[in-house]
Amino acid sequence: MDQLSAIRTFCKVVELQSFTKTAQQLELSVAMVSKQVGLLEQHLNARLLMRTTRRVSVTEAGQLYYQRCHAILTELEQADAMISDHSRRPSGPVRISVPMDFGALKVAPLLAEFYRRYPDIHLILEYSDRLVALVEENFDLALRIGALPDSSLIARPLAQMSMMTCAAPDYLARHGTPSHPSDLVDHNCLLYTLSEPQWNYQQRGYHYQVRPKGAMRANTGRALALAASQGMGVIMQPRFIVEDYLEKGALVPLLDDFELPKLSLNLLYPHRHFLPSRVKCFVDYMESCFKQTK
């Protein structure tokens, strides 16, 4: 038995709670995963996992063994990466989860320059607004916008981004221009489905909460901005979504006397004392690009 390989397989089963998912991620057969765990249990003379047709659970002995083995594997990974990075320039894959609209508008234009600097680093990007599980889905990094859930992940703040309320001049000519957040209840508001259906404003210490309603909802801010520019209604979106429309005059800002909460842009990665240089290169590059973003 290759004990180190069996330990890696066992730890992955614990993390994913599935023999099938472990087999897929390690590119093994389910039978091989089961065999490696079984051989490890025979070697230790202890039951590490309880298997049923529907789930995998960890025994008390398995949990203790996982904690020690996970720490050892992490140290080995860091040692391998340190020596590898010391002997050659950064190379290899970096798998990244990027928000759909922000990724298309702000990250994609930066990738060519990154490649020119680091031609041996291969970026694998998933453009999606879903909250991926970094460790379980084998991502190195995730760019995320907005409030972060409590987790063991490391969050590196990159920027604070402004929100704006906008509408097309044509729409305002037909429906009037709101002068106070409360006026929005009488307007057709185009809503983003992945955030709370509540717009929060502040002015001189007073807070105003609006529950807007409208004839359109979408899970992409770019679609909402386009609809608003065509006179469909009022939107509240990050500046990076609407800035091109503002420059062309297709949208105009509303309620400038009221403040909107800013959105935090963070770069997340698993808790590690040592990041592989290929990952650190991308982290540092993103930080240098977005430190002035508003």
PDB file of N, CA and C in Angstrom, residues 18 39 44 46 106 116 119 125 138 167 180 201 239 244-245 247 265 271 275:
ATOM      1  N   SER A  18     -17.878  12.170   0.247  1.00  0.00           N
ATOM      2  CA  SER A  18     -18.389  11.383  -0.888  1.00  0.00           C
ATOM      3  C   SER A  18     -17.245  10.626  -1.547  1.00  0.00           C
ATOM      4  N   LEU A  39      -7.655  -0.336   2.767  1.00  0.00           N
ATOM      5  CA  LEU A  39      -6.295  -0.743   3.103  1.00  0.00           C
ATOM      6  C   LEU A  39      -5.738   0.092   4.250  1.00  0.00           C
ATOM      7  N   LEU A  44      -4.283   0.429  10.021  1.00  0.00           N
ATOM      8  CA  LEU A  44      -4.441   1.055  11.335  1.00  0.00           C
ATOM      9  C   LEU A  44      -5.233   0.181  12.302  1.00  0.00           C
ATOM     10  N   ALA A  46      -8.442   0.077  12.498  1.00  0.00           N
ATOM     11  CA  ALA A  46      -9.464   0.974  13.050  1.00  0.00           C
ATOM     12  C   ALA A  46     -10.419   1.386  11.951  1.00  0.00           C
ATOM     13  N   LYS A 106     -14.285  44.076 -15.843  1.00  0.00           N
ATOM     14  CA  LYS A 106     -13.104  44.613 -15.180  1.00  0.00           C
ATOM     15  C   LYS A 106     -11.928  43.650 -15.067  1.00  0.00           C
ATOM     16  N   ARG A 116       1.346  38.476 -20.257  1.00  0.00           N
ATOM     17  CA  ARG A 116       2.633  38.984 -20.750  1.00  0.00           C
ATOM     18  C   ARG A 116       3.691  38.949 -19.644  1.00  0.00           C
ATOM     19  N   PRO A 119       4.012  34.305 -18.518  1.00  0.00           N
ATOM     20  CA  PRO A 119       3.538  33.447 -19.616  1.00  0.00           C
ATOM     21  C   PRO A 119       3.413  31.973 -19.243  1.00  0.00           C
ATOM     22  N   LEU A 125     -10.612  30.341 -15.382  1.00  0.00           N
ATOM     23  CA  LEU A 125     -11.592  31.226 -14.750  1.00  0.00           C
ATOM     24  C   LEU A 125     -13.001  30.690 -14.928  1.00  0.00           C
ATOM     25  N   ASN A 138     -11.950  22.771  -5.461  1.00  0.00           N
ATOM     26  CA  ASN A 138     -10.573  22.850  -5.957  1.00  0.00           C
ATOM     27  C   ASN A 138     -10.247  24.172  -6.642  1.00  0.00           C
ATOM     28  N   ALA A 167     -31.331  56.309 -14.293  1.00  0.00           N
ATOM     29  CA  ALA A 167     -32.423  56.081 -15.245  1.00  0.00           C
ATOM     30  C   ALA A 167     -32.084  56.824 -16.529  1.00  0.00           C
ATOM     31  N   HIS A 180     -36.514  62.137  -3.802  1.00  0.00           N
ATOM     32  CA  HIS A 180     -36.343  61.519  -2.484  1.00  0.00           C
ATOM     33  C   HIS A 180     -36.504  60.009  -2.661  1.00  0.00           C
ATOM     34  N   TYR A 201     -30.719  54.072   1.646  1.00  0.00           N
ATOM     35  CA  TYR A 201     -30.113  55.389   1.439  1.00  0.00           C
ATOM     36  C   TYR A 201     -29.854  56.053   2.791  1.00  0.00           C
ATOM     37  N   ARG A 239     -21.127  51.325  -9.867  1.00  0.00           N
ATOM     38  CA  ARG A 239     -20.668  52.275 -10.875  1.00  0.00           C
ATOM     39  C   ARG A 239     -20.041  51.573 -12.072  1.00  0.00           C
ATOM     40  N   ASP A 244     -20.162  53.393 -18.440  1.00  0.00           N
ATOM     41  CA  ASP A 244     -20.144  53.662 -19.887  1.00  0.00           C
ATOM     42  C   ASP A 244     -21.440  54.347 -20.333  1.00  0.00           C
ATOM     43  N   TYR A 245     -22.572  53.938 -19.788  1.00  0.00           N
ATOM     44  CA  TYR A 245     -23.852  54.565 -20.124  1.00  0.00           C
ATOM     45  C   TYR A 245     -23.896  56.006 -19.627  1.00  0.00           C
ATOM     46  N   GLU A 247     -21.288  58.036 -19.299  1.00  0.00           N
ATOM     47  CA  GLU A 247     -20.424  58.843 -20.164  1.00  0.00           C
ATOM     48  C   GLU A 247     -21.118  59.199 -21.477  1.00  0.00           C
ATOM     49  N   LEU A 265     -14.921  44.727  -2.452  1.00  0.00           N
ATOM     50  CA  LEU A 265     -14.337  43.745  -3.362  1.00  0.00           C
ATOM     51  C   LEU A 265     -13.218  43.029  -2.613  1.00  0.00           C
ATOM     52  N   HIS A 271      -6.937  29.134   3.823  1.00  0.00           N
ATOM     53  CA  HIS A 271      -5.972  29.520   4.852  1.00  0.00           C
ATOM     54  C   HIS A 271      -4.680  28.727   4.672  1.00  0.00           C
ATOM     55  N   LEU A 275       1.588  30.621   0.091  1.00  0.00           N
ATOM     56  CA  LEU A 275       0.875  30.509  -1.184  1.00  0.00           C
ATOM     57  C   LEU A 275       1.872  30.147  -2.282  1.00  0.00           C
TER      58      LEU A 275
END
